[in-house]
Short mmCIF file of C-alpha atoms and ligand atoms in Angstrom, two decimals:
data_model
loop_
_atom_site.label_atom_id
_atom_site.label_comp_id
_atom_site.label_asym_id
_atom_site.label_seq_id
_atom_site.Cartn_x
_atom_site.Cartn_y
_atom_site.Cartn_z
CA MET A 1 16.78 22.74 -46.38
CA GLU A 2 16.39 22.51 -42.64
CA THR A 3 16.58 19.41 -40.44
CA ILE A 4 13.68 19.67 -37.96
CA SER A 5 11.83 17.72 -35.26
CA ILE A 6 8.30 16.48 -35.96
CA ILE A 7 6.94 18.69 -33.18
CA ASP A 8 8.12 21.76 -35.14
CA ALA A 9 6.20 20.78 -38.30
CA LYS A 10 3.65 23.54 -37.65
CA ASN A 11 6.35 26.14 -38.30
CA HIS A 12 7.29 24.63 -41.66
CA VAL A 13 4.02 24.21 -43.57
CA ASP A 14 4.65 24.00 -47.33
CA GLN A 15 8.39 23.95 -46.72
CA LYS A 16 10.82 21.22 -47.67
CA VAL A 17 12.51 19.67 -44.59
CA LYS A 18 14.57 16.69 -43.48
CA ILE A 19 13.68 14.66 -40.35
CA GLY A 20 15.40 11.76 -38.59
CA VAL A 21 12.67 9.23 -37.74
CA TRP A 22 11.80 5.65 -36.89
CA LEU A 23 9.02 3.75 -38.63
CA THR A 24 6.25 2.66 -36.24
CA ASN A 25 3.79 1.19 -38.75
CA LYS A 26 2.94 1.33 -42.43
CA ARG A 27 0.34 0.49 -45.01
CA SER A 28 0.52 0.73 -48.77
CA SER A 29 -1.35 0.14 -51.98
CA GLY A 30 -0.06 0.04 -55.52
CA LYS A 31 0.07 3.82 -55.79
CA ILE A 32 0.61 5.22 -52.32
CA ALA A 33 2.38 4.27 -49.09
CA PHE A 34 1.54 5.67 -45.63
CA LEU A 35 4.43 5.53 -43.19
CA GLN A 36 3.72 6.16 -39.49
CA LEU A 37 6.77 7.95 -38.13
CA ARG A 38 8.14 9.05 -34.77
CA ASP A 39 11.23 10.96 -33.72
CA GLY A 40 10.73 11.20 -29.94
CA SER A 41 9.08 14.60 -30.16
CA ALA A 42 5.76 13.49 -31.76
CA TYR A 43 4.15 10.98 -34.10
CA PHE A 44 2.94 11.75 -37.60
CA GLN A 45 2.38 10.32 -41.02
CA GLY A 46 4.59 10.33 -44.08
CA VAL A 47 2.94 9.91 -47.46
CA VAL A 48 4.82 8.48 -50.42
CA VAL A 49 3.04 8.87 -53.77
CA LYS A 50 4.36 6.50 -56.41
CA SER A 51 4.02 8.94 -59.29
CA ASN A 52 6.04 11.64 -57.45
CA VAL A 53 9.12 9.63 -56.39
CA THR A 54 11.72 7.40 -58.02
CA PRO A 55 10.76 3.72 -58.37
CA GLU A 56 13.53 2.87 -55.85
CA THR A 57 12.10 5.23 -53.24
CA PHE A 58 8.59 3.82 -53.62
CA GLU A 59 9.92 0.27 -53.40
CA LEU A 60 11.84 1.22 -50.23
CA ALA A 61 8.73 2.75 -48.69
CA LYS A 62 6.81 -0.46 -49.30
CA GLU A 63 9.55 -2.75 -47.97
CA VAL A 64 10.93 -0.83 -44.99
CA LYS A 65 10.49 -2.70 -41.69
CA GLN A 66 9.02 -1.47 -38.42
CA GLU A 67 11.57 0.46 -36.25
CA THR A 68 13.99 1.07 -39.10
CA SER A 69 15.65 4.44 -38.56
CA MET A 70 15.94 6.79 -41.50
CA TYR A 71 16.06 10.35 -42.76
CA VAL A 72 13.03 11.39 -44.73
CA THR A 73 13.00 14.47 -46.94
CA GLY A 74 9.80 16.09 -48.11
CA THR A 75 7.22 18.85 -47.75
CA ILE A 76 5.08 19.49 -44.65
CA HIS A 77 1.30 19.73 -45.21
CA GLU A 78 -1.59 20.31 -42.88
CA ASP A 79 -3.54 17.13 -42.10
CA SER A 80 -6.77 17.92 -40.32
CA ARG A 81 -7.69 14.21 -39.98
CA SER A 82 -4.88 13.40 -37.54
CA HIS A 83 -4.48 14.25 -33.83
CA PHE A 84 -1.25 15.92 -34.74
CA GLY A 85 -2.53 18.11 -37.57
CA TYR A 86 0.40 17.80 -40.03
CA GLU A 87 1.98 15.22 -42.31
CA ILE A 88 4.99 15.04 -44.59
CA GLU A 89 4.86 14.23 -48.28
CA ILE A 90 8.06 12.27 -48.71
CA GLU A 91 10.35 12.69 -51.69
CA ALA A 92 13.40 10.77 -50.53
CA ILE A 93 14.27 8.17 -47.89
CA GLU A 94 17.75 7.49 -46.56
CA ILE A 95 18.02 4.39 -44.35
CA VAL A 96 20.18 4.90 -41.24
CA GLY A 97 19.77 1.64 -39.33
CA VAL A 98 17.85 -1.42 -40.50
CA SER A 99 15.61 -3.23 -38.00
CA GLU A 100 15.28 -6.93 -37.39
CA ASP A 101 11.76 -8.34 -36.97
CA TYR A 102 10.46 -6.12 -34.19
CA PRO A 103 8.94 -8.09 -31.30
CA ILE A 104 6.23 -5.54 -30.48
CA THR A 105 3.76 -5.57 -33.35
CA PRO A 106 0.58 -3.52 -33.67
CA LYS A 107 -1.41 -6.53 -32.36
CA GLU A 108 -2.27 -6.92 -28.66
CA HIS A 109 0.42 -8.19 -26.29
CA GLY A 110 0.14 -9.34 -22.67
CA THR A 111 1.50 -7.21 -19.82
CA ASP A 112 4.37 -9.59 -18.97
CA PHE A 113 5.51 -9.63 -22.57
CA LEU A 114 5.44 -5.85 -22.74
CA MET A 115 7.26 -5.52 -19.40
CA ASP A 116 9.96 -7.96 -20.58
CA HIS A 117 10.40 -5.62 -23.55
CA ARG A 118 10.09 -2.41 -21.56
CA HIS A 119 13.25 -1.00 -23.19
CA LEU A 120 11.44 -1.17 -26.54
CA TRP A 121 7.92 -0.59 -25.33
CA LEU A 122 8.99 2.88 -24.20
CA ARG A 123 8.76 3.81 -27.90
CA SER A 124 4.96 3.40 -27.91
CA LYS A 125 2.57 6.34 -27.99
CA LYS A 126 1.14 5.64 -24.58
CA GLN A 127 4.56 5.58 -22.93
CA PHE A 128 5.55 8.68 -24.83
CA ALA A 129 2.49 10.49 -23.47
CA ASN A 130 3.07 9.31 -19.89
CA MET A 131 6.72 10.35 -19.93
CA GLN A 132 5.80 13.77 -21.33
CA ILE A 133 3.40 14.20 -18.42
CA ARG A 134 5.98 12.94 -15.92
CA ASN A 135 8.51 15.38 -17.34
CA GLU A 136 6.05 18.27 -17.09
CA ILE A 137 5.17 17.43 -13.48
CA THR A 138 8.88 17.40 -12.64
CA ARG A 139 9.46 20.70 -14.43
CA ALA A 140 6.43 22.38 -12.86
CA THR A 141 7.41 21.08 -9.40
CA ILE A 142 10.76 22.84 -9.62
CA GLU A 143 9.07 26.00 -10.91
CA PHE A 144 6.42 25.96 -8.18
CA PHE A 145 8.78 25.54 -5.24
CA SER A 146 11.29 27.96 -6.63
CA GLN A 147 8.65 30.68 -7.06
CA GLU A 148 7.40 29.95 -3.52
CA GLY A 149 10.89 30.57 -2.12
CA PHE A 150 11.87 26.95 -1.37
CA ILE A 151 15.38 25.57 -1.66
CA LYS A 152 15.86 22.18 -3.32
CA PHE A 153 17.57 20.16 -0.64
CA ASP A 154 18.75 16.69 -1.60
CA ALA A 155 18.54 14.06 1.12
CA PRO A 156 20.94 11.10 1.21
CA ILE A 157 19.90 7.82 -0.41
CA LEU A 158 22.09 5.69 1.86
CA THR A 159 21.06 5.98 5.49
CA GLY A 160 22.31 4.43 8.66
CA SER A 161 18.94 4.22 10.35
CA ALA A 162 15.34 3.38 9.65
CA PRO A 163 12.92 6.28 10.23
CA GLU A 164 9.79 4.14 10.32
CA GLY A 165 11.07 0.70 11.28
CA THR A 166 13.00 -1.83 9.22
CA THR A 167 10.25 -4.05 7.82
CA GLU A 168 10.10 -2.32 4.43
CA LEU A 169 13.77 -1.37 4.18
CA PHE A 170 16.38 -2.57 1.74
CA HIS A 171 19.48 -3.50 3.63
CA THR A 172 22.97 -3.08 2.28
CA GLU A 173 26.53 -2.97 3.56
CA TYR A 174 28.37 0.24 4.24
CA PHE A 175 31.95 -1.01 4.63
CA ASP A 176 31.78 -2.65 8.08
CA LYS A 177 28.43 -1.09 9.00
CA ASP A 178 24.81 -1.63 8.06
CA ALA A 179 23.04 0.78 5.76
CA TYR A 180 19.59 1.06 4.25
CA LEU A 181 18.20 2.60 1.09
CA SER A 182 16.14 5.67 1.92
CA GLN A 183 12.39 5.21 2.26
CA SER A 184 11.83 8.93 2.81
CA GLY A 185 14.00 12.04 2.92
CA GLN A 186 11.78 13.72 5.48
CA LEU A 187 13.91 13.69 8.62
CA TYR A 188 16.77 15.23 6.65
CA ALA A 189 14.38 17.74 5.10
CA GLU A 190 13.44 18.81 8.65
CA ALA A 191 17.11 19.62 9.29
CA GLY A 192 17.01 21.57 6.03
CA ALA A 193 13.95 23.54 7.13
CA MET A 194 15.67 24.51 10.39
CA ALA A 195 18.63 25.74 8.34
CA PHE A 196 16.92 27.31 5.31
CA GLY A 197 13.26 27.86 6.27
CA LYS A 198 11.53 26.21 3.33
CA VAL A 199 13.07 23.26 1.51
CA TYR A 200 12.02 20.29 -0.58
CA THR A 201 13.67 17.02 -1.42
CA PHE A 202 13.13 15.37 -4.79
CA GLY A 203 14.65 11.96 -5.13
CA PRO A 204 14.23 8.21 -5.36
CA THR A 205 12.91 6.24 -2.39
CA PHE A 206 12.77 2.51 -1.82
CA ARG A 207 10.28 0.31 -0.02
CA ALA A 208 10.52 -3.44 0.18
CA GLU A 209 6.73 -3.73 0.14
CA LYS A 210 5.59 -7.28 -0.43
CA SER A 211 2.19 -6.06 -1.55
CA LYS A 212 1.12 -6.36 -5.17
CA THR A 213 -1.20 -3.44 -5.83
CA ARG A 214 -1.82 -1.11 -8.74
CA ARG A 215 -0.30 1.81 -6.84
CA HIS A 216 2.81 0.53 -5.08
CA LEU A 217 6.26 0.46 -6.62
CA ILE A 218 9.41 -0.80 -4.92
CA GLU A 219 11.40 2.19 -6.19
CA PHE A 220 9.59 5.49 -6.62
CA TRP A 221 10.28 9.22 -6.57
CA MET A 222 9.08 11.50 -3.85
CA ILE A 223 8.84 15.25 -3.45
CA GLU A 224 9.02 16.16 0.23
CA PRO A 225 8.63 19.83 1.18
CA GLU A 226 9.30 20.87 4.76
CA MET A 227 8.44 24.32 6.12
CA ALA A 228 9.61 26.04 9.33
CA PHE A 229 7.22 28.31 11.26
CA MET A 230 4.24 26.60 9.70
CA HIS A 231 1.13 24.97 11.07
CA GLN A 232 -1.01 22.34 9.39
CA GLU A 233 -3.62 24.63 7.81
CA GLU A 234 -1.04 26.70 5.94
CA SER A 235 0.64 23.51 4.78
CA LEU A 236 -2.67 22.23 3.36
CA GLU A 237 -3.02 25.50 1.43
CA ILE A 238 0.41 25.01 -0.12
CA GLN A 239 -0.44 21.39 -0.96
CA GLU A 240 -3.64 22.23 -2.81
CA ARG A 241 -2.05 25.15 -4.66
CA TYR A 242 0.80 22.85 -5.66
CA ILE A 243 -1.52 20.14 -7.00
CA ALA A 244 -3.67 22.67 -8.89
CA PHE A 245 -0.49 24.19 -10.35
CA LEU A 246 0.69 20.79 -11.58
CA VAL A 247 -2.68 19.98 -13.16
CA GLN A 248 -2.87 23.40 -14.85
CA ASN A 249 0.65 23.09 -16.24
CA VAL A 250 -0.03 19.64 -17.64
CA LEU A 251 -3.18 21.03 -19.29
CA ASP A 252 -1.21 23.99 -20.68
CA HIS A 253 1.87 22.11 -21.87
CA CYS A 254 0.82 18.50 -22.52
CA ASP A 255 -2.31 18.87 -24.63
CA TYR A 256 -0.96 16.48 -27.27
CA ALA A 257 -0.04 13.84 -24.66
CA LEU A 258 -3.47 14.09 -22.99
CA THR A 259 -5.12 13.72 -26.41
CA LEU A 260 -3.03 10.62 -27.20
CA LEU A 261 -4.18 9.13 -23.88
CA GLY A 262 -7.81 10.10 -24.45
CA ARG A 263 -7.81 11.86 -21.06
CA ASP A 264 -10.85 13.98 -20.17
CA LYS A 265 -9.39 17.51 -20.04
CA GLU A 266 -12.50 19.12 -18.59
CA LEU A 267 -12.43 16.70 -15.70
CA LEU A 268 -8.78 17.62 -15.09
CA GLN A 269 -9.61 21.32 -15.30
CA GLY A 270 -12.11 20.76 -12.49
CA TYR A 271 -9.25 19.64 -10.21
CA THR A 272 -7.73 23.12 -10.36
CA LYS A 273 -10.74 24.49 -8.46
CA LEU A 274 -9.75 25.31 -4.87
CA PRO A 275 -10.10 24.78 -2.00
CA TYR A 276 -10.31 21.00 -1.80
CA PRO A 277 -12.72 19.68 0.81
CA ARG A 278 -11.31 18.76 4.23
CA ILE A 279 -12.86 16.12 6.43
CA SER A 280 -11.62 14.66 9.67
CA TYR A 281 -10.73 11.01 10.07
CA ASP A 282 -13.73 10.75 12.42
CA GLU A 283 -16.04 12.09 9.71
CA ALA A 284 -14.46 9.81 7.14
CA ILE A 285 -15.17 6.76 9.30
CA GLN A 286 -18.76 7.95 9.72
CA LEU A 287 -19.20 8.41 5.95
CA LEU A 288 -17.77 4.97 5.23
CA GLN A 289 -19.91 3.30 7.88
CA ASP A 290 -23.07 5.09 6.69
CA SER A 291 -22.43 3.92 3.11
CA GLY A 292 -23.07 0.33 4.22
CA GLU A 293 -20.25 -0.82 1.91
CA PHE A 294 -17.59 -1.44 4.54
CA ASP A 295 -18.66 -4.25 6.80
CA GLY A 296 -16.86 -4.34 10.11
CA LEU A 297 -14.97 -1.08 9.58
CA GLU A 298 -14.19 0.39 13.00
CA TRP A 299 -12.66 3.63 14.24
CA GLY A 300 -8.89 3.14 14.39
CA ALA A 301 -8.51 1.24 11.12
CA ASP A 302 -6.13 2.48 8.42
CA PHE A 303 -7.64 3.07 4.99
CA GLY A 304 -6.83 0.95 1.98
CA SER A 305 -7.70 1.46 -1.65
CA PRO A 306 -11.48 0.79 -1.34
CA GLU A 307 -11.96 3.27 1.51
CA GLU A 308 -9.82 5.96 -0.16
CA THR A 309 -11.63 5.46 -3.46
CA TYR A 310 -15.03 5.81 -1.81
CA LEU A 311 -14.05 8.99 0.06
CA ALA A 312 -12.56 10.91 -2.88
CA ASN A 313 -15.32 9.84 -5.26
CA HIS A 314 -17.89 11.03 -2.73
CA PHE A 315 -16.57 14.58 -3.31
CA SER A 316 -15.54 14.13 -7.00
CA GLN A 317 -12.50 16.20 -6.01
CA PRO A 318 -9.24 15.53 -4.24
CA VAL A 319 -10.09 15.50 -0.53
CA PHE A 320 -7.98 16.03 2.58
CA VAL A 321 -8.61 13.59 5.40
CA VAL A 322 -7.13 15.19 8.51
CA ASN A 323 -6.15 14.03 11.99
CA TYR A 324 -5.78 10.26 11.89
CA PRO A 325 -5.40 8.05 14.97
CA LYS A 326 -1.94 8.29 16.50
CA ALA A 327 -1.66 4.51 16.58
CA ILE A 328 -1.54 4.14 12.78
CA LYS A 329 0.85 7.02 12.01
CA PRO A 330 4.63 7.41 12.41
CA PHE A 331 6.30 8.70 15.59
CA TYR A 332 7.21 12.20 14.42
CA MET A 333 3.69 13.62 13.96
CA LYS A 334 2.44 16.36 16.26
CA PRO A 335 -0.04 15.15 18.86
CA HIS A 336 -3.50 16.73 18.69
CA ALA A 337 -4.06 19.61 21.17
CA THR A 338 -7.22 18.21 22.76
CA ARG A 339 -7.51 14.60 21.61
CA ASP A 340 -4.89 12.26 22.98
CA ASP A 341 -5.66 9.58 20.39
CA LEU A 342 -5.07 11.76 17.28
CA VAL A 343 -2.18 13.38 15.44
CA VAL A 344 -2.21 16.57 13.36
CA CYS A 345 -1.79 15.15 9.88
CA ALA A 346 -3.50 14.92 6.51
CA ASP A 347 -3.62 12.58 3.56
CA LEU A 348 -4.72 13.98 0.21
CA LEU A 349 -6.84 11.42 -1.64
CA ALA A 350 -7.30 11.68 -5.40
CA PRO A 351 -10.62 10.81 -7.03
CA GLU A 352 -11.25 8.22 -9.77
CA GLY A 353 -9.79 5.44 -7.62
CA TYR A 354 -6.23 6.80 -7.32
CA GLY A 355 -6.21 7.11 -3.53
CA GLU A 356 -3.47 8.67 -1.40
CA ILE A 357 -1.19 10.93 -3.39
CA ILE A 358 0.12 13.01 -0.47
CA GLY A 359 0.81 12.13 3.14
CA GLY A 360 1.79 14.94 5.47
CA SER A 361 1.68 16.32 8.98
CA GLU A 362 2.68 18.98 11.40
CA ARG A 363 5.76 17.67 13.25
CA ALA A 364 6.10 17.06 16.97
CA THR A 365 8.34 19.73 18.52
CA ASP A 366 8.81 18.52 22.11
CA PRO A 367 12.03 16.46 22.43
CA ASP A 368 10.74 14.50 25.45
CA TYR A 369 7.57 13.50 23.62
CA LEU A 370 9.60 12.49 20.57
CA GLU A 371 12.04 10.47 22.63
CA ALA A 372 9.16 8.58 24.24
CA GLN A 373 7.59 7.94 20.82
CA ILE A 374 10.88 6.67 19.41
CA LYS A 375 11.15 4.24 22.32
CA LYS A 376 7.54 3.17 21.96
CA ALA A 377 8.05 2.46 18.27
CA GLY A 378 10.96 0.17 19.14
CA LEU A 379 13.47 2.32 17.25
CA ASN A 380 17.08 2.76 18.23
CA GLU A 381 17.36 6.04 20.21
CA LYS A 382 21.02 6.43 19.33
CA ASP A 383 20.16 6.77 15.64
CA TYR A 384 17.87 9.71 16.35
CA GLN A 385 20.09 11.93 18.49
CA TRP A 386 20.82 14.21 15.54
CA TYR A 387 17.09 14.45 14.85
CA LEU A 388 16.35 15.34 18.48
CA ASP A 389 19.01 18.08 18.23
CA LEU A 390 16.64 19.85 15.82
CA ARG A 391 14.30 20.26 18.84
CA ARG A 392 17.07 21.08 21.30
CA TYR A 393 18.39 24.09 19.40
CA GLY A 394 15.56 26.47 18.62
CA SER A 395 12.63 24.21 17.82
CA VAL A 396 9.76 25.81 15.85
CA PRO A 397 6.35 24.63 14.68
CA HIS A 398 6.93 23.03 11.30
CA SER A 399 5.04 20.98 8.77
CA GLY A 400 5.78 18.95 5.72
CA PHE A 401 4.38 16.47 3.26
CA GLY A 402 5.37 13.89 0.67
CA LEU A 403 3.94 13.54 -2.83
CA GLY A 404 4.59 10.35 -4.77
CA LEU A 405 5.59 11.41 -8.29
CA GLU A 406 4.33 8.22 -9.93
CA ARG A 407 1.00 8.37 -8.07
CA MET A 408 0.53 11.88 -9.46
CA VAL A 409 1.50 10.86 -12.99
CA THR A 410 -0.79 7.80 -12.92
CA TRP A 411 -3.72 9.93 -11.82
CA ILE A 412 -3.17 12.78 -14.30
CA SER A 413 -2.58 10.36 -17.17
CA GLY A 414 -5.65 8.36 -16.18
CA GLU A 415 -3.63 5.12 -16.26
CA ASP A 416 -4.86 2.13 -14.32
CA HIS A 417 -1.45 0.92 -13.10
CA ILE A 418 1.48 2.78 -11.55
CA ARG A 419 3.99 0.78 -13.60
CA GLU A 420 3.05 3.03 -16.55
CA ALA A 421 4.33 6.14 -14.75
CA ILE A 422 8.07 5.37 -14.54
CA PRO A 423 10.47 4.33 -17.32
CA PHE A 424 11.71 1.10 -15.73
CA PRO A 425 9.32 0.05 -12.94
CA ARG A 426 10.71 -1.96 -10.04
CA MET A 427 7.98 -4.26 -8.77
CA LEU A 428 7.67 -7.27 -6.50
CA ASN A 429 8.69 -9.78 -9.16
CA ARG A 430 10.44 -7.55 -11.63
CA ILE A 431 13.90 -6.05 -11.84
CA TYR A 432 14.56 -6.77 -15.56
CA PRO A 433 15.21 -4.90 -17.81
P1 LIG B 501 0.01 3.90 1.07
O1 LIG B 501 -0.90 4.09 2.24
O2 LIG B 501 -0.65 4.09 -0.25
O3 LIG B 501 0.82 2.63 1.17
P2 LIG B 501 1.91 5.43 2.52
O4 LIG B 501 1.00 6.07 3.51
O5 LIG B 501 2.66 4.21 2.92
O6 LIG B 501 1.09 5.09 1.16
P3 LIG B 501 3.75 7.64 2.75
O7 LIG B 501 4.76 6.99 3.59
O8 LIG B 501 2.78 8.59 3.38
O9 LIG B 501 2.94 6.51 1.93
O10 LIG B 501 4.51 8.31 1.50
C1 LIG B 501 4.14 9.56 0.92
C2 LIG B 501 3.64 9.38 -0.50
O11 LIG B 501 4.51 8.56 -1.29
C3 LIG B 501 2.31 8.67 -0.61
O12 LIG B 501 1.25 9.55 -0.36
C4 LIG B 501 2.32 8.19 -2.04
O13 LIG B 501 2.02 9.24 -2.94
C5 LIG B 501 3.77 7.82 -2.25
N1 LIG B 501 4.02 6.38 -2.06
C6 LIG B 501 4.10 5.71 -0.89
N2 LIG B 501 4.40 4.42 -1.08
C7 LIG B 501 4.54 4.27 -2.42
C8 LIG B 501 4.88 3.16 -3.26
N3 LIG B 501 5.15 1.96 -2.75
N4 LIG B 501 4.92 3.36 -4.59
C9 LIG B 501 4.67 4.57 -5.11
N5 LIG B 501 4.36 5.66 -4.38
C10 LIG B 501 4.29 5.51 -3.05
MG1 LIG B 502 2.39 2.28 2.43
MG1 LIG B 503 -1.14 5.66 3.66
MG1 LIG B 504 0.89 8.12 3.98
#
């Protein structure tokens, strides 16, 4: 008899198997007990029929408590009534670890309660589905960039300077010096692009953002590709192919997770249709003003969630908004060729209210311009000498972008809060567990 995972049940129909499981829920009558089981690979049902097992086994099935771990032995059958499609008819149960009264019961719990028990809540179906999707997006990211000829280039987490100012930075000590936790790997990725052509970073980033929104975490993961000899338009093409690739791979490999979440797969399939619309910041402002829903919105304003939601929903597709005002974007973006007040950049906004998932730009190449911008931004010039070297020794047009992993997961899962997209979310008032 083979020991299998639940996910492999389809290959063992009518065979006798053994599976290590936890009990998630149960119900029983005098003659039959239904045990809801999980093993980390899937969820399914075990059926214990009184007349087919020993009295001790049936008694055990009726008494066993939620989250008890055990080995069950029995025969796999098809079960067309469940999402999963298979069940096990149990003949024997061997308890591995008993469970105390489990705090998370099938009844409704408040968010704070669930977050306090995050280490246990991870066992729920919804979290299982979200982590499957997160895992697939990570896997497909590595596949995509490797097949496109990129090198994975890890940027440091501890940095001695603050690329975009210190207001959102976590400060720490570095022996007798100051250090900060990285809020973006981009400047390092640019050094990587000058050395290796096409690179991407994939790592944790930290922002001490005091805002409490449904799409900001304090600690999140970013994927930041950077490409030498590349202008904005080509970068946008890579971005949309990348997003479509991620969506397609989730559809191909996470069907069960999407079903558990009740996600509309046809809607997701629609997001693989390219190209995505591109509108300028100027046009975006016009659209928003014409809608009559944004009182007092003037050219020059940055967009928040309501504006981004309106724009992407207007197209029912992810949409690129290109060429924002220079004044609201960081110092390193390439100035527009004919408009002094714009930079060559793009944000990709996801529909259904998910907003900015990618921010990117072509990078400024002129060291004098950059030096002036660094000064203007009030940054310490000394910290950026290495960065300016990238322009002093064979500067080339180059572009890059950053995708927030949890923003992507939240959108694809159809969740309404970004805390659902990472195992242990770090938020304004939460660092436990
Ligand atoms: P927003 O305007 O939503 O605050 P941003 O413009 O500050 O985002 P960027 O600096 O452009 O963000 O970072 C690149 C990407 O990283 C964003 O497009 C988004 O996907 C993700 N991101 C940024 N901040 C956060 C955060 N606090 N939590 C989770 N993801 C984030
Ligand atoms: Mg921000
Ligand atoms: Mg933004
Ligand atoms: Mg941005």
